[in-house]
Coordinates of C-alpha atoms in Angstrom, one line a residue:
X21 CA 93.7 -53.5 25.7
X22 CA 92.2 -52.1 28.6
X23 CA 90.8 -55.1 30.0
X24 CA 94.2 -56.7 29.5
X25 CA 95.7 -54.6 31.6
X26 CA 93.5 -55.0 34.2
X27 CA 94.0 -59.2 34.3
X28 CA 98.2 -58.6 34.3
X29 CA 97.8 -56.7 36.7
X30 CA 96.9 -58.1 39.6
X31 CA 99.5 -60.9 38.9
X32 CA 102.5 -58.4 38.0
X33 CA 101.4 -57.3 41.5
X34 CA 102.4 -60.4 42.6
X35 CA 105.3 -61.1 40.7
X36 CA 106.5 -58.0 41.7
X37 CA 105.9 -59.3 45.9
X38 CA 107.6 -62.0 45.2
X39 CA 111.5 -60.0 43.8
X40 CA 110.7 -57.3 46.9
X41 CA 110.6 -61.1 49.5
X42 CA 114.1 -62.1 47.6
X43 CA 113.0 -64.4 45.6
X44 CA 113.7 -65.6 41.8
X45 CA 110.5 -65.9 40.1
X46 CA 112.0 -67.8 36.7
X47 CA 114.9 -69.5 38.3
X48 CA 117.1 -71.7 36.0
X49 CA 116.8 -75.5 37.0
X50 CA 115.1 -77.2 39.4
X51 CA 115.7 -81.3 40.7
X52 CA 112.2 -82.7 40.3
X53 CA 113.3 -87.1 40.8
X54 CA 110.1 -88.6 39.5
X55 CA 107.0 -86.9 37.1
X56 CA 103.7 -87.3 38.6
X57 CA 102.4 -90.6 36.7
X58 CA 106.1 -92.1 38.6
X59 CA 104.7 -90.7 41.4
X60 CA 101.1 -92.2 42.1
X61 CA 103.2 -95.1 40.9
X62 CA 106.0 -95.8 43.3
X63 CA 103.1 -94.7 46.4
X64 CA 101.3 -97.8 45.4
X65 CA 104.8 -99.8 44.4
X66 CA 106.0 -99.2 47.7
X67 CA 102.6 -98.9 50.1
X68 CA 101.6 -102.4 48.4
X69 CA 102.1 -105.1 50.4
X70 CA 102.8 -102.6 53.6
X71 CA 100.8 -99.6 53.9
X72 CA 102.7 -98.7 56.5
X73 CA 106.1 -98.5 55.0
X74 CA 109.1 -95.7 54.9
X75 CA 108.1 -93.7 52.4
X76 CA 111.6 -91.2 50.9
X77 CA 111.4 -87.7 49.8
X78 CA 110.5 -87.3 46.6
X79 CA 110.5 -83.8 44.5
X80 CA 107.3 -83.2 41.7
X81 CA 107.2 -80.2 39.9
X82 CA 104.5 -78.4 37.7
X83 CA 101.9 -75.6 36.5
X84 CA 98.6 -75.1 39.6
X85 CA 95.5 -75.8 37.9
X86 CA 93.8 -75.8 41.1
X87 CA 94.6 -74.1 44.7
X88 CA 92.3 -74.3 47.9
X89 CA 93.0 -73.1 51.4
X90 CA 91.3 -74.2 53.9
X91 CA 92.6 -71.6 57.3
X92 CA 96.0 -73.5 58.0
X93 CA 96.6 -75.6 54.8
X94 CA 96.2 -75.6 51.6
X95 CA 95.8 -78.2 48.8
X96 CA 96.8 -77.4 45.4
X97 CA 97.0 -79.3 41.4
X98 CA 99.9 -79.7 39.5
X99 CA 99.9 -80.8 36.3
X100 CA 103.1 -81.9 34.2
X101 CA 103.4 -84.0 30.9
X102 CA 102.6 -86.5 32.6
X103 CA 99.6 -86.1 34.6
X104 CA 98.2 -84.0 38.2
X105 CA 98.6 -84.6 41.3
X106 CA 98.0 -82.9 44.5
X107 CA 100.0 -81.3 46.9
X108 CA 98.8 -80.6 50.3
X109 CA 100.8 -77.7 51.8
X110 CA 100.0 -76.9 56.0
X111 CA 101.5 -73.9 57.9
X112 CA 102.8 -75.3 60.2
X113 CA 104.8 -77.7 57.4
X114 CA 106.7 -74.5 55.8
X115 CA 106.1 -72.3 58.5
X116 CA 104.4 -68.6 58.4
X117 CA 106.3 -66.6 55.7
X118 CA 107.0 -69.2 53.4
X119 CA 102.8 -70.4 53.8
X120 CA 102.1 -66.5 53.0
X121 CA 104.2 -66.9 49.2
X122 CA 100.9 -69.8 48.2
X123 CA 98.6 -66.2 48.5
X124 CA 101.3 -64.6 45.8
X125 CA 100.7 -67.8 43.6
X126 CA 98.0 -68.5 40.9
X127 CA 96.9 -71.2 38.2
X128 CA 98.8 -71.0 35.6
X129 CA 102.8 -70.0 37.8
X130 CA 104.8 -73.2 37.5
X131 CA 105.8 -74.6 41.4
X132 CA 108.0 -77.2 42.2
X133 CA 107.7 -79.1 45.5
X134 CA 109.5 -81.3 48.2
X135 CA 108.3 -84.0 50.7
X136 CA 106.2 -87.0 51.4
X137 CA 103.4 -89.1 49.5
X138 CA 100.2 -90.0 51.7
X139 CA 97.2 -90.8 50.9
X140 CA 94.0 -89.0 52.0
X141 CA 90.6 -90.2 53.6
X142 CA 89.2 -89.6 49.9
X143 CA 91.8 -92.3 48.9
X144 CA 93.7 -89.1 46.8
X145 CA 98.0 -89.9 46.8
X146 CA 99.4 -86.8 47.8
X147 CA 102.2 -85.1 48.4
X148 CA 102.6 -83.5 51.6
X149 CA 105.0 -81.1 51.1
X150 CA 107.8 -79.5 53.6
X151 CA 108.9 -76.5 50.8
X152 CA 108.2 -75.4 48.2
X153 CA 109.6 -73.3 45.1
X154 CA 108.8 -71.1 42.8
X155 CA 109.3 -72.0 38.7
X156 CA 107.7 -69.8 36.8
X157 CA 104.8 -66.5 37.0
X158 CA 102.3 -66.3 34.9
X159 CA 101.3 -63.0 33.6
X160 CA 97.9 -63.9 31.4
X161 CA 96.0 -66.5 33.5
X162 CA 94.5 -69.6 31.4
X163 CA 91.0 -70.2 30.0
X164 CA 88.3 -70.0 32.0
X165 CA 87.7 -71.7 35.3
X166 CA 89.6 -75.1 33.4
X167 CA 87.0 -75.8 32.0
X168 CA 88.9 -76.5 28.9
X169 CA 88.7 -73.8 25.8
X170 CA 86.4 -74.2 23.3
X171 CA 87.0 -71.5 21.0
X172 CA 87.5 -72.7 17.0
X173 CA 89.8 -70.2 15.9
X174 CA 91.7 -69.6 19.0
X175 CA 92.7 -73.6 19.5
X176 CA 94.4 -73.5 16.7
X177 CA 96.0 -70.1 17.1
X178 CA 97.0 -70.2 20.6
X179 CA 97.8 -74.4 20.5
X180 CA 99.6 -73.9 24.2
X181 CA 96.4 -73.1 25.6
X182 CA 94.2 -76.1 24.2
X183 CA 96.5 -78.4 24.9
X184 CA 96.7 -77.4 29.1
X185 CA 93.0 -77.2 28.7
X186 CA 91.5 -79.9 26.4
X187 CA 92.7 -83.9 28.1
X188 CA 91.7 -84.8 24.6
X189 CA 93.9 -82.3 22.2
X190 CA 97.3 -83.9 24.4
X191 CA 96.3 -87.8 23.6
X192 CA 95.3 -87.2 20.1
X193 CA 98.9 -85.9 19.3
X194 CA 100.5 -88.3 21.9
X195 CA 98.3 -90.6 19.9
X196 CA 99.8 -88.6 16.1
X197 CA 103.5 -89.5 18.0
X198 CA 102.5 -93.4 18.2
X199 CA 101.6 -93.6 14.7
X200 CA 104.1 -92.3 12.9
X201 CA 106.7 -94.5 15.5
X202 CA 105.0 -97.4 14.3
X203 CA 105.4 -96.5 10.2
X204 CA 109.0 -96.8 10.6
X205 CA 109.1 -99.4 12.8
X206 CA 107.2 -101.6 10.5
X207 CA 109.1 -100.0 7.2
X208 CA 112.6 -100.8 9.2
X209 CA 111.4 -104.7 10.1
X210 CA 110.7 -104.8 6.0
X211 CA 114.3 -103.4 5.5
X212 CA 113.2 -100.1 4.4
X213 CA 116.2 -97.3 4.8
X214 CA 114.8 -94.0 6.1
X215 CA 116.5 -91.0 4.2
X216 CA 116.2 -87.2 4.0
X217 CA 115.7 -84.9 0.6
X218 CA 116.1 -81.8 -0.4
X219 CA 113.2 -79.6 0.6
X220 CA 114.4 -76.3 -1.3
X221 CA 115.1 -78.3 -5.2
X222 CA 115.0 -76.2 -7.9
X223 CA 112.4 -78.2 -9.9
X224 CA 109.3 -78.6 -8.5
X225 CA 108.4 -82.5 -9.7
X226 CA 107.0 -85.7 -8.7
X227 CA 102.8 -84.3 -7.7
X228 CA 100.6 -81.6 -9.4
X229 CA 100.3 -79.0 -7.4
X230 CA 101.5 -75.1 -7.1
X231 CA 104.5 -75.1 -5.3
X232 CA 105.5 -72.4 -2.8
X233 CA 109.0 -70.5 -4.5
X234 CA 111.4 -68.7 -2.7
X235 CA 114.6 -66.8 -3.8
X236 CA 118.4 -68.2 -2.9
X237 CA 120.6 -65.2 -2.7
X238 CA 124.3 -66.5 -3.1
X239 CA 122.5 -69.3 -5.9
X240 CA 121.2 -65.7 -7.6
X241 CA 117.8 -68.3 -8.9
X242 CA 114.5 -69.5 -7.2
X243 CA 113.7 -72.5 -5.6
X244 CA 111.0 -74.2 -5.3
X245 CA 109.5 -76.5 -1.7
X246 CA 108.9 -79.6 -2.0
X247 CA 105.3 -80.5 -3.8
X248 CA 105.9 -84.1 -3.2
X249 CA 108.9 -86.1 -2.0
X250 CA 109.2 -88.6 -5.3
X251 CA 111.8 -87.7 -7.4
X252 CA 114.7 -86.8 -4.8
X253 CA 113.7 -90.9 -3.6
X254 CA 114.0 -92.3 -7.0
X255 CA 117.7 -91.2 -7.5
X256 CA 118.3 -93.0 -4.0
X257 CA 116.8 -96.6 -5.9
X258 CA 118.9 -95.6 -8.6
X259 CA 122.4 -94.9 -6.6
X260 CA 121.7 -98.8 -5.9
X261 CA 119.7 -98.4 -2.3
X262 CA 116.5 -101.4 -2.7
X263 CA 114.3 -99.7 -0.1
X264 CA 113.7 -96.5 0.9
X265 CA 111.2 -94.4 3.0
X266 CA 110.7 -90.5 3.9
X267 CA 108.4 -89.1 6.6
X268 CA 108.5 -85.5 6.6
X269 CA 107.2 -82.3 5.6
X270 CA 105.6 -81.1 2.1
X271 CA 104.3 -78.3 0.3
X272 CA 101.3 -76.5 -1.5
X273 CA 100.1 -73.8 -2.4
X274 CA 96.6 -74.1 -2.7
X275 CA 93.5 -74.7 -0.6
X276 CA 93.0 -74.7 3.0
X277 CA 89.4 -77.0 3.8
X278 CA 88.6 -80.3 6.0
X279 CA 91.0 -82.4 4.3
X280 CA 93.9 -80.3 3.0
X281 CA 96.8 -77.7 5.3
X282 CA 99.3 -76.0 2.9
X283 CA 102.2 -77.9 4.4
X284 CA 101.4 -81.0 5.5
X285 CA 103.3 -84.1 6.4
X286 CA 103.8 -87.0 3.3
X287 CA 105.6 -91.2 3.9
X288 CA 107.0 -92.2 0.1
X289 CA 108.4 -95.3 -0.1
X290 CA 109.8 -96.7 -3.1
X291 CA 111.5 -100.9 -3.8
X292 CA 113.2 -102.4 -6.2
X293 CA 112.1 -104.9 -8.3
X294 CA 108.9 -104.5 -6.7
X295 CA 105.1 -103.9 -8.1
X296 CA 101.6 -101.7 -6.9
X297 CA 100.0 -105.7 -6.0
X298 CA 103.3 -104.9 -3.8
X299 CA 102.4 -101.7 -1.8
X300 CA 98.9 -102.9 -1.8
X301 CA 99.3 -105.5 0.3
X302 CA 102.1 -103.0 2.0
X303 CA 99.9 -100.6 2.4
X304 CA 96.6 -102.9 3.6
X305 CA 99.5 -104.5 5.6
X306 CA 101.0 -100.7 7.4
X307 CA 97.7 -99.3 8.3
X308 CA 96.2 -102.9 10.0
X309 CA 98.8 -103.2 11.4
X310 CA 99.8 -99.7 13.3
X311 CA 96.4 -99.6 14.1
X312 CA 96.1 -102.9 16.0
X313 CA 100.0 -101.5 17.6
X314 CA 98.3 -97.8 18.9
X315 CA 95.2 -98.8 19.0
X316 CA 94.6 -102.0 20.1
X317 CA 92.1 -102.8 17.5
X318 CA 92.0 -103.1 14.0
X319 CA 88.5 -101.7 13.2
X320 CA 88.0 -98.2 14.1
X321 CA 84.4 -95.5 14.4
X322 CA 85.2 -93.1 12.2
X323 CA 82.9 -90.3 11.9
X324 CA 80.1 -92.8 13.6
X325 CA 80.5 -95.4 11.0
X326 CA 82.9 -98.8 12.2
X327 CA 85.7 -99.6 9.9
X328 CA 87.5 -103.0 8.9
X329 CA 90.6 -102.9 8.0
X330 CA 91.6 -106.3 8.3
X331 CA 93.2 -107.4 4.8
X332 CA 92.1 -107.8 2.0
X333 CA 90.6 -104.1 1.2
X334 CA 88.1 -104.4 -1.4
X335 CA 89.9 -104.2 -5.6
X336 CA 88.3 -101.8 -8.0
X337 CA 89.1 -100.6 -10.9
X338 CA 88.3 -96.8 -11.5
X339 CA 86.5 -97.1 -15.0
X340 CA 83.8 -99.9 -13.2
X341 CA 83.8 -97.6 -9.9
X342 CA 83.0 -94.1 -12.3
X343 CA 80.2 -96.2 -14.8
X344 CA 79.0 -97.6 -12.0
X345 CA 78.3 -94.6 -9.3
X346 CA 77.7 -91.8 -12.4
X347 CA 77.2 -93.9 -15.5
X348 CA 80.3 -92.3 -17.6
X349 CA 83.5 -94.7 -19.0
X350 CA 85.8 -92.6 -20.2
X351 CA 87.4 -95.3 -22.5
X352 CA 84.4 -93.5 -25.0
X353 CA 85.6 -90.1 -24.6
X354 CA 89.5 -89.3 -25.7
X355 CA 89.6 -85.8 -25.3
X356 CA 89.0 -82.9 -22.7
X357 CA 86.7 -81.1 -24.9
X358 CA 84.4 -84.1 -25.5
X359 CA 84.4 -85.7 -21.6
X360 CA 84.0 -81.7 -21.1
X361 CA 80.7 -81.8 -23.4
X362 CA 79.7 -85.3 -21.6
X363 CA 80.0 -83.6 -17.5
X364 CA 78.0 -80.3 -18.8
X365 CA 75.3 -82.5 -20.2
X366 CA 74.6 -83.9 -16.3
X367 CA 74.6 -80.2 -15.6
X368 CA 78.3 -80.0 -14.0
X369 CA 79.8 -77.2 -14.4
X370 CA 83.3 -77.5 -15.4
X371 CA 86.4 -75.7 -15.3
X372 CA 87.9 -75.3 -18.9
X373 CA 91.4 -75.0 -18.1
X374 CA 91.4 -79.0 -16.9
X375 CA 92.6 -81.4 -19.5
X376 CA 91.1 -84.6 -19.7
X377 CA 93.4 -86.6 -16.6
X378 CA 91.9 -83.9 -14.9
X379 CA 88.5 -83.6 -15.6
X380 CA 88.2 -88.2 -14.5
X381 CA 89.7 -87.0 -11.2
X382 CA 86.6 -84.4 -11.1
X383 CA 84.5 -87.2 -11.6
X384 CA 86.0 -89.5 -8.9
X385 CA 86.1 -86.4 -6.4
X386 CA 82.8 -86.2 -6.9
X387 CA 80.8 -89.3 -7.5
X388 CA 83.0 -91.9 -6.4
X389 CA 85.2 -91.1 -3.6
X390 CA 82.2 -90.1 -1.4
X391 CA 81.1 -93.2 -1.2
X392 CA 84.8 -95.1 -0.4
X393 CA 83.7 -95.8 3.5
X394 CA 85.2 -98.6 4.0
X395 CA 89.1 -99.1 2.6
X396 CA 89.6 -99.9 -1.0
X397 CA 92.0 -99.9 -3.6
X398 CA 90.7 -97.8 -6.9
X399 CA 93.2 -98.9 -9.9
X400 CA 93.9 -98.4 -13.5
X401 CA 94.2 -94.9 -14.4
X402 CA 93.7 -93.4 -17.9
X403 CA 97.7 -92.4 -18.7
X404 CA 97.3 -88.7 -18.6
X405 CA 96.3 -88.6 -15.2
X406 CA 99.7 -90.1 -13.7
X407 CA 102.9 -89.1 -16.3
X408 CA 105.0 -91.2 -13.9
X409 CA 103.7 -94.8 -14.0
X410 CA 104.0 -97.4 -15.8
X411 CA 101.2 -98.7 -18.4
X412 CA 99.1 -101.2 -18.1
X413 CA 100.7 -104.8 -19.2
X414 CA 97.4 -105.4 -20.0
X415 CA 95.6 -102.0 -21.5
X416 CA 98.5 -99.4 -22.3
X417 CA 95.9 -96.7 -21.9
X418 CA 95.7 -97.1 -18.7
X419 CA 98.7 -97.5 -15.8
X420 CA 99.0 -99.1 -12.6
X421 CA 98.6 -96.9 -10.5
X422 CA 96.4 -97.0 -7.7
X423 CA 95.2 -94.2 -5.0
X424 CA 93.9 -96.7 -1.1
X425 CA 90.4 -94.4 0.1
X426 CA 89.1 -95.1 3.8
X427 CA 86.4 -92.9 5.1
X428 CA 85.5 -90.9 2.5
X429 CA 88.7 -89.9 1.9
X430 CA 91.8 -90.9 0.0
X431 CA 94.5 -92.2 2.1
X432 CA 98.1 -93.4 -0.4
X433 CA 99.1 -93.0 -3.8
X434 CA 100.7 -95.7 -5.4
X435 CA 102.6 -97.1 -9.2
X436 CA 104.3 -99.5 -10.9
X437 CA 106.8 -97.0 -10.9
X438 CA 107.6 -95.9 -15.4
X439 CA 111.4 -96.2 -15.3
X440 CA 111.4 -96.9 -19.2
X441 CA 113.7 -93.1 -20.0
X442 CA 112.7 -92.8 -23.5
X443 CA 108.9 -93.5 -22.7
X444 CA 109.2 -91.0 -19.5
X445 CA 110.7 -88.0 -21.8
X446 CA 108.2 -88.8 -24.4
X447 CA 105.4 -88.1 -22.1
X448 CA 106.8 -84.8 -20.9
X449 CA 107.7 -84.1 -23.7
X450 CA 104.0 -84.3 -24.9
X451 CA 103.3 -82.7 -21.3
X452 CA 104.9 -79.6 -21.4
X453 CA 102.9 -79.5 -24.7
X454 CA 100.1 -79.5 -23.0
X455 CA 100.6 -77.6 -19.8
X456 CA 101.8 -74.7 -23.1
X457 CA 98.5 -74.9 -23.9
X458 CA 97.2 -74.3 -20.5
X459 CA 99.8 -70.9 -20.0
X460 CA 98.0 -69.4 -23.0
X461 CA 94.6 -70.3 -22.0
X462 CA 95.1 -69.1 -17.9
X463 CA 96.9 -66.0 -19.5
X464 CA 93.5 -65.2 -21.1
X465 CA 91.4 -66.4 -18.1
X466 CA 93.5 -64.6 -15.7
X467 CA 94.1 -67.7 -13.2
X468 CA 97.1 -70.5 -13.8
X469 CA 96.0 -73.6 -13.6
X470 CA 98.5 -76.5 -11.7
X471 CA 101.4 -77.7 -13.7
X472 CA 104.8 -79.9 -12.9
X473 CA 107.4 -79.6 -14.0
X474 CA 110.1 -81.6 -16.0
X475 CA 112.8 -82.1 -14.0
X476 CA 115.8 -83.2 -16.6
X477 CA 118.1 -84.6 -14.1
X478 CA 116.2 -87.1 -12.9
X479 CA 115.4 -89.0 -16.7
X480 CA 119.4 -88.1 -17.2
X481 CA 119.4 -89.9 -13.8
X482 CA 117.2 -92.7 -15.1
X483 CA 118.9 -93.4 -18.3
X484 CA 122.0 -95.2 -16.2
X485 CA 119.0 -97.2 -15.0
X486 CA 116.1 -98.1 -12.8
X487 CA 115.1 -101.1 -11.2
X488 CA 111.2 -102.1 -11.8
X489 CA 110.1 -99.9 -8.4
X490 CA 106.5 -99.9 -6.8
X491 CA 106.2 -96.3 -4.9
X492 CA 103.8 -95.2 -2.4
X493 CA 103.3 -91.9 -1.2
X494 CA 100.5 -92.0 2.8
X495 CA 99.3 -88.7 3.6
X496 CA 100.1 -88.5 7.9
X497 CA 97.2 -86.5 8.4
X498 CA 95.1 -87.9 6.9
X499 CA 96.5 -91.6 8.3
X500 CA 95.8 -89.6 12.2
X501 CA 92.3 -88.6 11.6
X502 CA 91.4 -92.0 11.1
X503 CA 92.4 -93.7 14.2
X504 CA 92.1 -90.6 16.5
X505 CA 88.0 -90.3 15.0
X506 CA 89.0 -86.4 13.4
X507 CA 87.2 -84.6 10.4
X508 CA 89.3 -81.6 10.3
X509 CA 92.4 -81.9 9.3
X510 CA 93.3 -78.9 11.6
X511 CA 92.3 -81.4 14.9
X512 CA 95.6 -83.7 13.7
X513 CA 98.4 -80.8 13.1
X514 CA 99.6 -78.9 16.0
X515 CA 100.0 -75.4 14.1
X516 CA 97.6 -75.8 11.5
X517 CA 98.1 -72.9 8.4
X518 CA 95.0 -69.8 9.3
X519 CA 95.4 -66.6 8.1
X520 CA 97.7 -64.0 9.9
X521 CA 94.9 -61.3 12.6

């Protein structure tokens, strides 16, 4: 605390000095005619054909990032959201009193400036300042010497400093915005309607995850932050919207890793009269189109490997993938106990609370996923893994489901959606029985497993008739990781979850 007071004291003294001079260091507004980038482009445009062109007075504003005093003149750099520009401030132009105010300014302060543009002998486009206004006095300094913030945890906790000092970080989040805009344009052009569904839900479902729970006082009941968008979007398909999508936050009360954040952004879409084959084609078209639009290329570098996003992507049955990578044919192990014994015989440490579907998923994550660098659809999953998916038309032991993998990460998940309400009710009932066993075991193990609740209202909606439907869930954060070549999800989320200090 004493150290921080030493840092603050000189700046506070300068702040008091400004106030004593009758200057408001935090004014309400400043009229800016151009951004810094627009000013540079204006100068180039006006002087392109006539270097001696008469230039108008303009006003710029930004944060001071550099200051150099040279006798009766000073050069300041200011930065706004568009970039940096240099200011030239002379005592002869400003007058003695105004010029002396510059010594009460520090790096990090915000400044507004009025003047004309010119080009210095070194060729830098600069604003010759006729007047300036203090817009905000900073009490704490910027990161050391403007060389960038390198403390990783501080970068995440104080993302504003990260954005101020690291241009690359700002570029990541500008790219993220462009990616989401491109996805919206892709979906809108295909006739999808963007919708909004509840974040607080009386029953959580649509995925296998542990929810965050909250309490609604007026309703006197527990509610859950959604773990997926699926069940409400499918209600809209039932209600007559043929193509819907939503891009929004979902929340899962589970572990944090380089690929997982407790709240993350999903895009889910549902298309009536389509199946998972149609969605596969849409997914590969979407990712390659977005990459081409945002990056100007259909090939990306991720983790030092060149990844080709152009369709068609490889389609690989899960059964075949597991047999190739670990020698297990899950069809030979019809129960969790037999599969668990086989996995333990391979030296794997297996959670006794996991059912057969979760065990197969563990095999996928351990042996197959790390090898899936190039875009690949893993298709046709066991029925236990997907209670909301339609049985495979050629093998009722499987469902029509795919997961898309790129860069050894799962990017998307899709089903030919189950639309038979009687079968859905039977599957939920079977799942409820299995969940009861897991809860009983968890009491013995002192660990609650991830359990999906049964949404009776959704089944009621389905009983009114739901058309054949193809659904898709895509992780936006992971797509941004791929397209910006970042290995941690925290690098592409502005404010990732961190333990409070």
